[in-house]
mmCIF file of C-alpha atoms in Angstrom:
data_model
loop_
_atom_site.group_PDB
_atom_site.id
_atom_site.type_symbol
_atom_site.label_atom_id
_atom_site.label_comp_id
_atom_site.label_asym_id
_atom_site.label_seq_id
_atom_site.Cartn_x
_atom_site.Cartn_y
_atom_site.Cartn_z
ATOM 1 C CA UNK A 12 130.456 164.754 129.514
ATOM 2 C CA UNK A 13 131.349 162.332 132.051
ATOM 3 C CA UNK A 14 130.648 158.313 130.489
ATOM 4 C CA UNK A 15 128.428 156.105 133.104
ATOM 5 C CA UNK A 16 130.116 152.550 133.320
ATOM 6 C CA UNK A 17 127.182 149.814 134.347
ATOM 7 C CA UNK A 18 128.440 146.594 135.556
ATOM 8 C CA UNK A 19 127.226 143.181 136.972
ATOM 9 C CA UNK A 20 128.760 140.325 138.460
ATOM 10 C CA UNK A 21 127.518 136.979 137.267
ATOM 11 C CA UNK A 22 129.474 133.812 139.004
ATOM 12 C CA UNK A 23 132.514 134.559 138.088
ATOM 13 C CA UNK A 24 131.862 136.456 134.751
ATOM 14 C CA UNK A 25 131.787 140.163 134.601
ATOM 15 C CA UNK A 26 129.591 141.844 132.388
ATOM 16 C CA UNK A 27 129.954 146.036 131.594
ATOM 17 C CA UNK A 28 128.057 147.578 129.469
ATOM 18 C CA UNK A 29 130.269 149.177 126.818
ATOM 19 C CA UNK A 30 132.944 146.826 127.296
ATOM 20 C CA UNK A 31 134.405 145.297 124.046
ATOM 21 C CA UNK A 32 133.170 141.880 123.496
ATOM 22 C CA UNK A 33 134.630 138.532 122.149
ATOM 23 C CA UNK A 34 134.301 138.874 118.451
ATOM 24 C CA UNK A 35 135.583 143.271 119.130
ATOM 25 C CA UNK A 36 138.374 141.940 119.970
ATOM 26 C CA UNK A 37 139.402 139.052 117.875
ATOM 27 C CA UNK A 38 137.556 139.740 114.583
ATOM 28 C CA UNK A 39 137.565 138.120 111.429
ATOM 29 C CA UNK A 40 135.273 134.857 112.038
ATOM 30 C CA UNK A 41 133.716 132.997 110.347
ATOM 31 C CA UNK A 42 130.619 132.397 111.916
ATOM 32 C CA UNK A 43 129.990 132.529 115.653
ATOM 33 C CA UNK A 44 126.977 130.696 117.337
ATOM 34 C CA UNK A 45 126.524 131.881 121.102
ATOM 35 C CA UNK A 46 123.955 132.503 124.223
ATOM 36 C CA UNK A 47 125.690 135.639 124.781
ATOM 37 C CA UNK A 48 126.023 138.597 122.482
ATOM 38 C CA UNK A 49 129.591 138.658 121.244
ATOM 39 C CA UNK A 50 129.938 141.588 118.950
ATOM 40 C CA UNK A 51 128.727 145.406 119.738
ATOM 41 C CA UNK A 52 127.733 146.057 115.944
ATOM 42 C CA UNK A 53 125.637 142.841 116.234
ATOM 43 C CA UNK A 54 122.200 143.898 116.169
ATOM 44 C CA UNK A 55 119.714 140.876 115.413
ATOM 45 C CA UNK A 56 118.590 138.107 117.452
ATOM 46 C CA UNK A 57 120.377 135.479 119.127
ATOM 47 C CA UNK A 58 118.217 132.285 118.657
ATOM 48 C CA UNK A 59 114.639 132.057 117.193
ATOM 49 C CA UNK A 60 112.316 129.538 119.100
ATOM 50 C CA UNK A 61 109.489 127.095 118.055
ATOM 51 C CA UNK A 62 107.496 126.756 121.298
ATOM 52 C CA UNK A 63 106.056 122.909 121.482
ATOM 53 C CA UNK A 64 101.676 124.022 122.751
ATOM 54 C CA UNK A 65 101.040 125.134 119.278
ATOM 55 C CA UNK A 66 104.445 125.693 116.974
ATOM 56 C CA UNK A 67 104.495 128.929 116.787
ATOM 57 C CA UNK A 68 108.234 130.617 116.384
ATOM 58 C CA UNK A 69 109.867 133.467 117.631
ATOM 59 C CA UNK A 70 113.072 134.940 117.387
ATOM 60 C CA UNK A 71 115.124 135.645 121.378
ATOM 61 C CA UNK A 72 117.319 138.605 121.601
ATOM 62 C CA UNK A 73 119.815 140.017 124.357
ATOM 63 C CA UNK A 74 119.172 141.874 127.245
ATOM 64 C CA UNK A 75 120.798 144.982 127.510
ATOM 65 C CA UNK A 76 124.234 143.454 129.263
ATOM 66 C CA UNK A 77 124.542 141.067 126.339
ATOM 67 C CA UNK A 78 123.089 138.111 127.899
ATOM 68 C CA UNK A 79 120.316 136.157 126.309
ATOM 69 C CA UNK A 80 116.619 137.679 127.294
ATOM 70 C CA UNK A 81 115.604 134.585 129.526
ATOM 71 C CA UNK A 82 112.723 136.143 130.675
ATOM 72 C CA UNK A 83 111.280 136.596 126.894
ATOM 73 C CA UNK A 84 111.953 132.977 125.769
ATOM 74 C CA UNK A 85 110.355 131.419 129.346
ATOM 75 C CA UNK A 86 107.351 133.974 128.364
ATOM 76 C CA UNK A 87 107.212 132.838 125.079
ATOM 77 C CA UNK A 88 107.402 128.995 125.850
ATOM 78 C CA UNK A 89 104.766 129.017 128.829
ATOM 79 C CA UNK A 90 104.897 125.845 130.485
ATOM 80 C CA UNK A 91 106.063 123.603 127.412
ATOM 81 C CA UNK A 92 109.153 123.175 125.274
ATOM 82 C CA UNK A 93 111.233 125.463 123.330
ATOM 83 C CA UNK A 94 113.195 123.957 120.416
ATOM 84 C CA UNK A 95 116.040 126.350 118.224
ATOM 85 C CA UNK A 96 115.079 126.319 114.650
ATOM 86 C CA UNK A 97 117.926 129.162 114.168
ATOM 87 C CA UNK A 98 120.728 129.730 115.801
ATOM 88 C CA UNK A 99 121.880 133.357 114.041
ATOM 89 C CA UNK A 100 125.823 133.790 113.136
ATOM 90 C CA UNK A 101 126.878 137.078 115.290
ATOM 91 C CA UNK A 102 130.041 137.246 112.725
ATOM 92 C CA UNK A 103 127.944 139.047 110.155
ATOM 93 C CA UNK A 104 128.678 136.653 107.403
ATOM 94 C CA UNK A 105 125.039 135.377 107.634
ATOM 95 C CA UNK A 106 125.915 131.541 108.300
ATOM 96 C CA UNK A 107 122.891 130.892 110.550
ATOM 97 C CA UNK A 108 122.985 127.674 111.554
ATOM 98 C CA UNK A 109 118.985 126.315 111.207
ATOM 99 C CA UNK A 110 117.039 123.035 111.033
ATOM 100 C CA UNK A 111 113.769 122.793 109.350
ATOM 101 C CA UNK A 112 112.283 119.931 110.324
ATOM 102 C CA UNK A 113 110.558 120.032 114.024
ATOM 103 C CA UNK A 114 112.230 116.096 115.223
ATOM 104 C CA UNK A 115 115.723 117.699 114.419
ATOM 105 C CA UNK A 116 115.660 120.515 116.411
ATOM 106 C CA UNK A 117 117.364 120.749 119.501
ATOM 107 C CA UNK A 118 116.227 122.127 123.110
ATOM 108 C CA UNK A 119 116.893 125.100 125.059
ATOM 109 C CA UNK A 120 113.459 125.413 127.330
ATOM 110 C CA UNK A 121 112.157 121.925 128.950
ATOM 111 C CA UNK A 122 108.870 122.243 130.509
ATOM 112 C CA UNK A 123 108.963 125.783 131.187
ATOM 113 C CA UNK A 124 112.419 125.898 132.402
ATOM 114 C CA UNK A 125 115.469 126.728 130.347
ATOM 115 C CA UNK A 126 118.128 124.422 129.967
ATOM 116 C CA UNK A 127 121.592 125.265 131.681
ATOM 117 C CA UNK A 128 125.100 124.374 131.844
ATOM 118 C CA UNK A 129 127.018 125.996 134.649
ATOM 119 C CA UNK A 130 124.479 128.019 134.935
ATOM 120 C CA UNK A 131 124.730 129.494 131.627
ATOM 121 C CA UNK A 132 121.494 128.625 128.710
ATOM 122 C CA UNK A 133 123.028 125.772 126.783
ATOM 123 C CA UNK A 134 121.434 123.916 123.404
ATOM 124 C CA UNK A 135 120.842 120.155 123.993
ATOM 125 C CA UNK A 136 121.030 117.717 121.434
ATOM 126 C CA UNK A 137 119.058 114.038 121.703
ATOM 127 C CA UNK A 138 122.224 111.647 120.027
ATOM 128 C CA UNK A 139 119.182 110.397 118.437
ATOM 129 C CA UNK A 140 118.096 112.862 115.589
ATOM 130 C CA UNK A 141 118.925 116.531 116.395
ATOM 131 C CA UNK A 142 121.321 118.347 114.303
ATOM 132 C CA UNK A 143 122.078 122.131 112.994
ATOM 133 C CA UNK A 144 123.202 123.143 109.446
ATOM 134 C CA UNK A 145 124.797 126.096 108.266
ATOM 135 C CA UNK A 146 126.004 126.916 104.925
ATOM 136 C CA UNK A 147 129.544 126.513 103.151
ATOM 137 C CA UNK A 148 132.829 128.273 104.422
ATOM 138 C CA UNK A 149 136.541 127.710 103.949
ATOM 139 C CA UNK A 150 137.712 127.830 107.968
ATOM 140 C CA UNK A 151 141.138 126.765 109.814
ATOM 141 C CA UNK A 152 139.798 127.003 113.311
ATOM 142 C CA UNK A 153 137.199 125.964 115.806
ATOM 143 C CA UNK A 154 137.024 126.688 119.410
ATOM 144 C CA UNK A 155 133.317 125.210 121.102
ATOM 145 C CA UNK A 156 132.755 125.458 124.739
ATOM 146 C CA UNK A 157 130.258 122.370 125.167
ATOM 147 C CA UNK A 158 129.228 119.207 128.014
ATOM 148 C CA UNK A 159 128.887 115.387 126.224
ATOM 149 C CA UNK A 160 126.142 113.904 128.260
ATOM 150 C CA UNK A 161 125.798 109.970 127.666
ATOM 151 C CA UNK A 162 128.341 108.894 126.103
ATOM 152 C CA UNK A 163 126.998 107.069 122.814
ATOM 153 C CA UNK A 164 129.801 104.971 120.175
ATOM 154 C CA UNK A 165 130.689 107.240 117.454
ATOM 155 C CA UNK A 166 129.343 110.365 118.176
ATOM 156 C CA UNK A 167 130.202 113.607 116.549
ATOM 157 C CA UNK A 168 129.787 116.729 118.088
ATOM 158 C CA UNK A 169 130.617 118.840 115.388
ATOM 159 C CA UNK A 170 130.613 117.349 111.976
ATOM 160 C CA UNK A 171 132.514 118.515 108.680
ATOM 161 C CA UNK A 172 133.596 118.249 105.429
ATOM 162 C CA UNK A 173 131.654 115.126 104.491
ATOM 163 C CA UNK A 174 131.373 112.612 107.288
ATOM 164 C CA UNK A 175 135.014 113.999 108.842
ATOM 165 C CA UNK A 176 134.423 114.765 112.446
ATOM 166 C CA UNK A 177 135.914 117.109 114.278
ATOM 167 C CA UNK A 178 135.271 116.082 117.892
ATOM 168 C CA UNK A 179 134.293 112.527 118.924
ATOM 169 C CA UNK A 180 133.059 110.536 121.834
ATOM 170 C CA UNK A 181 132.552 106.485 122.073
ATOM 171 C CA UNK A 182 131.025 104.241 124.749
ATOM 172 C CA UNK A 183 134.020 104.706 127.244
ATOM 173 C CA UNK A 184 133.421 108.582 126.776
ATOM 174 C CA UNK A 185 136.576 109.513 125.609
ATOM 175 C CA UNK A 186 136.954 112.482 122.875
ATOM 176 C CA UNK A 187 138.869 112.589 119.799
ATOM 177 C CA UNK A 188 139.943 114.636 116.868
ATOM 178 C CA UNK A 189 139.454 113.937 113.523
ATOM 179 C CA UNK A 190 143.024 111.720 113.663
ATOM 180 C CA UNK A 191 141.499 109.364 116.356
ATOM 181 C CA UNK A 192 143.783 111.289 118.977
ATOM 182 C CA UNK A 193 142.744 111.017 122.534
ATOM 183 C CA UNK A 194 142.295 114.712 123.642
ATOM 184 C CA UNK A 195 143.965 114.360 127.008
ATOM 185 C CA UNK A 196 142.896 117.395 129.591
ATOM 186 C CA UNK A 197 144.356 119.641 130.872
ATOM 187 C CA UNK A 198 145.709 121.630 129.264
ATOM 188 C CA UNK A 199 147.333 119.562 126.133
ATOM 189 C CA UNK A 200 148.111 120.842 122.623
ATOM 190 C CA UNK A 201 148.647 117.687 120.598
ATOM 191 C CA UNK A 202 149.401 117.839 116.532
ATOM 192 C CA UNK A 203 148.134 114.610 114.734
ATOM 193 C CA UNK A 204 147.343 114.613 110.851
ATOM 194 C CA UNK A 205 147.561 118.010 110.718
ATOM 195 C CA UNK A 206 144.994 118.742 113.197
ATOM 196 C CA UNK A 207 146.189 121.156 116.085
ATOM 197 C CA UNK A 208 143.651 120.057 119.528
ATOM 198 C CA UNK A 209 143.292 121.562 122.716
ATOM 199 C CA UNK A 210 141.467 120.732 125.464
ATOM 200 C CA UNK A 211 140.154 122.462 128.727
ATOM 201 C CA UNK A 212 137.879 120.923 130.812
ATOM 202 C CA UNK A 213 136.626 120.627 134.173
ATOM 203 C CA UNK A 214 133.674 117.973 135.402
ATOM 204 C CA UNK A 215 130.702 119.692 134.040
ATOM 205 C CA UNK A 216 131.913 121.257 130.708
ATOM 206 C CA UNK A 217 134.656 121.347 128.449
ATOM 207 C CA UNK A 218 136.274 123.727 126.382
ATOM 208 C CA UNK A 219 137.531 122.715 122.822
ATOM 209 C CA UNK A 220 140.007 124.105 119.771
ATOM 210 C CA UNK A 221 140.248 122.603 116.760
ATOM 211 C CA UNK A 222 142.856 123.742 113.757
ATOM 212 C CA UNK A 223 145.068 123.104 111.050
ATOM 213 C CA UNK A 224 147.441 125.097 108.748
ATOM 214 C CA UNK A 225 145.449 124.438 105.717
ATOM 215 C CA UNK A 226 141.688 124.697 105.490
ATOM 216 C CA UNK A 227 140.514 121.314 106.036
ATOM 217 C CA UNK A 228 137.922 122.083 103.450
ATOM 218 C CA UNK A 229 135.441 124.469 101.756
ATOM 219 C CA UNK A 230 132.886 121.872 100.742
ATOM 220 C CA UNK A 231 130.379 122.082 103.660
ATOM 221 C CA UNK A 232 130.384 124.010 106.915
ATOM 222 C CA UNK A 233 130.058 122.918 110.350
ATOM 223 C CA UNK A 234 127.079 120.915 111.275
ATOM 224 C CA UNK A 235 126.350 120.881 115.292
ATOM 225 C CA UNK A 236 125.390 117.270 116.116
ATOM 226 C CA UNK A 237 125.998 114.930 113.747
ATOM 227 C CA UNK A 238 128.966 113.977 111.091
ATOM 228 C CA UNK A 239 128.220 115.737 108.502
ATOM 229 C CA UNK A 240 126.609 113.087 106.705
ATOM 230 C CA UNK A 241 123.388 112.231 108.904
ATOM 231 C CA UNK A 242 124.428 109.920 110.988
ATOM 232 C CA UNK A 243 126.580 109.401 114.057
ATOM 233 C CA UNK A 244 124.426 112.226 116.240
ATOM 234 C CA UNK A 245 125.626 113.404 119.478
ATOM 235 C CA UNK A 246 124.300 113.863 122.698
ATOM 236 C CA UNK A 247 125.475 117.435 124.233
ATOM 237 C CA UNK A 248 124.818 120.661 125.686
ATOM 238 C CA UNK A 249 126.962 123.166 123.708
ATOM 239 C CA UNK A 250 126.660 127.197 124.760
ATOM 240 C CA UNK A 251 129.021 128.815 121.959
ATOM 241 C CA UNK A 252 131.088 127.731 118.706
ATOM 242 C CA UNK A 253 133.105 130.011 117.102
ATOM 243 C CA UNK A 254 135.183 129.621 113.701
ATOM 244 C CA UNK A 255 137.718 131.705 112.204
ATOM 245 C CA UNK A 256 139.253 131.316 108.481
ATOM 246 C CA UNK A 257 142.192 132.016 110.036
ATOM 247 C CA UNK A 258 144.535 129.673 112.375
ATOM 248 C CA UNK A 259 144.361 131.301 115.923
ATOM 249 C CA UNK A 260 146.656 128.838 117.621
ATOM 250 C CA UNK A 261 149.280 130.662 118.083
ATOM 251 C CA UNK A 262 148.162 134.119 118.037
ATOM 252 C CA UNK A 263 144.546 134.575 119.855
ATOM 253 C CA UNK A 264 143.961 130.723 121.432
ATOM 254 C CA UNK A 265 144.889 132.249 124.549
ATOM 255 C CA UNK A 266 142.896 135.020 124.968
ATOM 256 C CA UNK A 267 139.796 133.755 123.224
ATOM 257 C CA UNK A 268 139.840 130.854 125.236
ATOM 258 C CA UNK A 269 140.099 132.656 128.681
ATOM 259 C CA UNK A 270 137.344 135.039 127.338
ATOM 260 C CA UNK A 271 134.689 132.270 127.107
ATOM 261 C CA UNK A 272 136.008 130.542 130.134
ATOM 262 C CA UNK A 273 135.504 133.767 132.421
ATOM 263 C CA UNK A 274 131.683 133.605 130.707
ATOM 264 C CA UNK A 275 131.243 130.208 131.439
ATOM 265 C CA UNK A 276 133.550 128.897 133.982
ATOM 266 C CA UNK A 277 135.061 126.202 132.611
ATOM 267 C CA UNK A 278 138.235 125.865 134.147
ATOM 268 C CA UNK B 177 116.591 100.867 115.435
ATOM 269 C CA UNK B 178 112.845 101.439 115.680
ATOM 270 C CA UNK B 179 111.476 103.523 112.607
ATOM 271 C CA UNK B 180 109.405 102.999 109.268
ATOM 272 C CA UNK B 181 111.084 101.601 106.579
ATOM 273 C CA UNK B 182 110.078 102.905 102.740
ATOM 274 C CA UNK B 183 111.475 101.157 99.613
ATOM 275 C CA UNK B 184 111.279 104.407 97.371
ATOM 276 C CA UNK B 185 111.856 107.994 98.272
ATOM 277 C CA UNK B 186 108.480 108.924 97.006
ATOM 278 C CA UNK B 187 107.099 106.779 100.151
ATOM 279 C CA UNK B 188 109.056 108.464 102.322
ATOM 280 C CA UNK B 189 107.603 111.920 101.179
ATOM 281 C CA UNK B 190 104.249 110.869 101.297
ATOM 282 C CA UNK B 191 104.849 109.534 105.148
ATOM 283 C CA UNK B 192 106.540 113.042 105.720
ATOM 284 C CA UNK B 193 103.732 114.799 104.343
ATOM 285 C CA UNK B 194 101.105 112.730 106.075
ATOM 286 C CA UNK B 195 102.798 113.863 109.168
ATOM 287 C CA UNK B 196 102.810 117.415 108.365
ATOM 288 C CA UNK B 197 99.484 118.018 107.817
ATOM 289 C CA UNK B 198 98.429 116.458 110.930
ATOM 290 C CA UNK B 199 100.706 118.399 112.989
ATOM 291 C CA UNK B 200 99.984 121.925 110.966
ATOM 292 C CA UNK B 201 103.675 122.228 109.843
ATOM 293 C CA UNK B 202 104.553 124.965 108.420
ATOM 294 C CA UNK B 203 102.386 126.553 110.463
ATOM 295 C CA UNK B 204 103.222 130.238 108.778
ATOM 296 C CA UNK B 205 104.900 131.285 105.354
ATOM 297 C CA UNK B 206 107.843 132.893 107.383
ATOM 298 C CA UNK B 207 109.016 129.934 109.976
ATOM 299 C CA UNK B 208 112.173 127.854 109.654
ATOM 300 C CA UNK B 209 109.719 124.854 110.437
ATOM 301 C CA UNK B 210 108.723 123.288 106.769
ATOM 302 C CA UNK B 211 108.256 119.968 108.305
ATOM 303 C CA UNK B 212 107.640 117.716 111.488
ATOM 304 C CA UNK B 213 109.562 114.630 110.926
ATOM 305 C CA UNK B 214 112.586 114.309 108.444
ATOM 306 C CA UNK B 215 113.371 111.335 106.403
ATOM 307 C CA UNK B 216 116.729 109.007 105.584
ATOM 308 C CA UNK B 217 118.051 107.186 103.023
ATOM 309 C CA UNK B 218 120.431 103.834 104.079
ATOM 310 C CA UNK B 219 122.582 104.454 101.255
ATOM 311 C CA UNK B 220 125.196 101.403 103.095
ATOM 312 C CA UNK B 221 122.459 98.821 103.366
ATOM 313 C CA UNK B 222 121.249 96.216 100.813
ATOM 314 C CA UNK B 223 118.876 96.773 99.581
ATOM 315 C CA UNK B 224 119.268 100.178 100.361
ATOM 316 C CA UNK B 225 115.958 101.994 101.486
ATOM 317 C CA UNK B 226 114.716 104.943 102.809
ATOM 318 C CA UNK B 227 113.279 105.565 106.992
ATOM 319 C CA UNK B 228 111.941 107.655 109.428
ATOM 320 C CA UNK B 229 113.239 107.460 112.616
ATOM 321 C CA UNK B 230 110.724 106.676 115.108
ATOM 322 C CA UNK B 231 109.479 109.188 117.618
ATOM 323 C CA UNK B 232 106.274 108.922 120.162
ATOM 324 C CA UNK B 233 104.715 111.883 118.103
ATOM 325 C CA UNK B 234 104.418 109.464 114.978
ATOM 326 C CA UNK B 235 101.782 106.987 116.461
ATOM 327 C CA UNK B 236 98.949 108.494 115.816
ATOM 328 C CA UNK B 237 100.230 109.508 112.320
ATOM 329 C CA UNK B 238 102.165 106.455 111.136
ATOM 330 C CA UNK B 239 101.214 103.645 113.826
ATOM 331 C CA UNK B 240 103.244 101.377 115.143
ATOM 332 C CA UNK B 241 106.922 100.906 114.375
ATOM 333 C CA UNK B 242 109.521 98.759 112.743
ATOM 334 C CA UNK B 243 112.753 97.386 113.963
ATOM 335 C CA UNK B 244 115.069 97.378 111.742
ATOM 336 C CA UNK B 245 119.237 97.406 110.971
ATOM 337 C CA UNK B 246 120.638 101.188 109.432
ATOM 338 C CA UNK B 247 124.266 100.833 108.370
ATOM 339 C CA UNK B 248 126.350 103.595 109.608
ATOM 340 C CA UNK B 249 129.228 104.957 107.889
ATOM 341 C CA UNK B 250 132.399 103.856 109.841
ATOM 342 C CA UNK B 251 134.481 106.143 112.067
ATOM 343 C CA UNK B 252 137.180 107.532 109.653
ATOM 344 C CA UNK B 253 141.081 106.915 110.688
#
């Protein structure tokens, strides 16, 4: 029996059906938050909605190409706002990353329209209030693909480990690692208290790694938004974060990075 | 910042409640949604207290807002 391969072209990311996808090919994370499907075997949904004209939730799957089913959530959301209360883990661990209370939650459809970055559905946090928790893993690595919109002092785009941040912006929009180090684009691989940092970037989003040799700690998992601790929020669009328990600096950076990027066009 | 300020955490809950009800949150057993508006506690300020940050959504529930001064925890180098 002869195998029928369907494919799209979307920008400059091609989609087949039955291809192997992100987390097929470099297993083992830890949890993996995304607006496009990113493992075969996953099977659930990738976000579930609350829908601002009368708070009623729903969970948003895929389409059949792996992309997220736009035309469900603008269905579901009407001519209002749709704001992620989940945001499932596609690594199979089960480290959804949710927020419970409705002033928290961040934005993916604005008055009937979704919200995009390069043309992809992106999450947008406030810098005011809006944050996402997940629960506790031991991890080593972080890659996010994500656009800081005004530049606020002391934000944290992704918070861990108890107030440590692992990226950073201030009022003259620069980012940082946890080590204060100026990420300095592109491409740079800079190693200050032991924190390995990339950065890829172009005008309209950036693409970021984040590692170290030893896990930095297995107290509290990532929160998207904030530092960890409540405060510090950050004002962003971010489209996929994915962490491994494992270092991938010098083994998978590469290729993980220029999978997302031909997704997302980043660089 | 502009918020309502609480001197016990008991305060706070009530405020958080008060706003729940009005707004129908949860609005079924199953939804991530258990509340509308979350609550704070300025652990670095003395006295300490505890706040809700203010949002347009809160008038009607809570009324008019404070200003007042949260200490945040400093950058770490």
């Amino acid at each position: 029996m002869f195998g029928v391969s369907l494919g799209i072209r979307v920008g400059n990311a091609s989609i087949s059906a039955g291809s192997p996808l992100l987390l097929d090919l470099y297993s083992s994370a830890a949890a993996a938050y995304s607006v496009r499907k990113l493992r075969t075997a996953y099977s659930d949904s990738a976000i579930r909605v609350r829908r601002s004209s009368d708070n009623t939730e729903q969970n948003i799957g895929f389409t059949a190409l792996g992309n997220l089913d736009t035309t469900e959530l603008t269905t579901f959301c009407g001519a209002g706002n749709g704001f992620i209360t989940t945001w499932y883990d596609q690594s199979g661990n089960a480290n959804n990353s949710i927020q419970t209370t409705a002033a928290n939650q961040p934005q993916i459809v604005n008055a009937g329209s979704i919200i995009l970055q390069n043309g992809k559905p992106s999450v947008q946090f406030d810098g005011i209030n809006d944050v996402l928790n997940s629960s506790t893993v031991a991890l080593k690595w972080v890659i996010a693909a994500l656009n800081p919109l005004t530049a606020l002092s002391y934000e944290s785009f992704l918070g861990y480990d108890n107030r440590h941040m692992l990226i950073r912006n201030d009022s003259t929009a620069n980012l940082y690692n946890t080590g204060s180090q100026l990420f300095t684009p592109p491409p740079t691989r800079t190693f200050v208290n032991n924190v390995l940092t990339t950065n890829l970037t172009n005008s309209t989003m950036q693409l970021f790694a984040v590692g170290s040799d030893t896990v930095f700690s297995s107290s509290r998992f990532i929160t998207i938004g904030d530092d960890n601790a409540g405060g510090n929020f950050a004002s962003q669009r971010i489209s996929e974060i994915i962490a491994y328990t494992n270092n991938q600096e010098f083994t998978n950076k590469d290729g993980i990075s220029t999978n997302i990027n031909s997704f997302y066009s980043i660089y | 910042m502009q918020g309502y300020k609480y001197t016990t955490e008991n305060q706070a809950i009530a405020a958080q409640l008060q706003c729940d009800s009005y707004y129908g949150i949860p609005k079924s057993p199953e939804d991530i949604t258990q509340h509308w508006v979350g609550y704070n506690f300025a652990e670095l300020n003395t006295p300490q207290f505890w706040y809700i940050t203010f949002d347009e959504s809160l008038l009607p529930v809570l009324g008019e807002p404070n200003e007042f001064e949260v200490i945040q925890t400093p950058f770490p180098q």
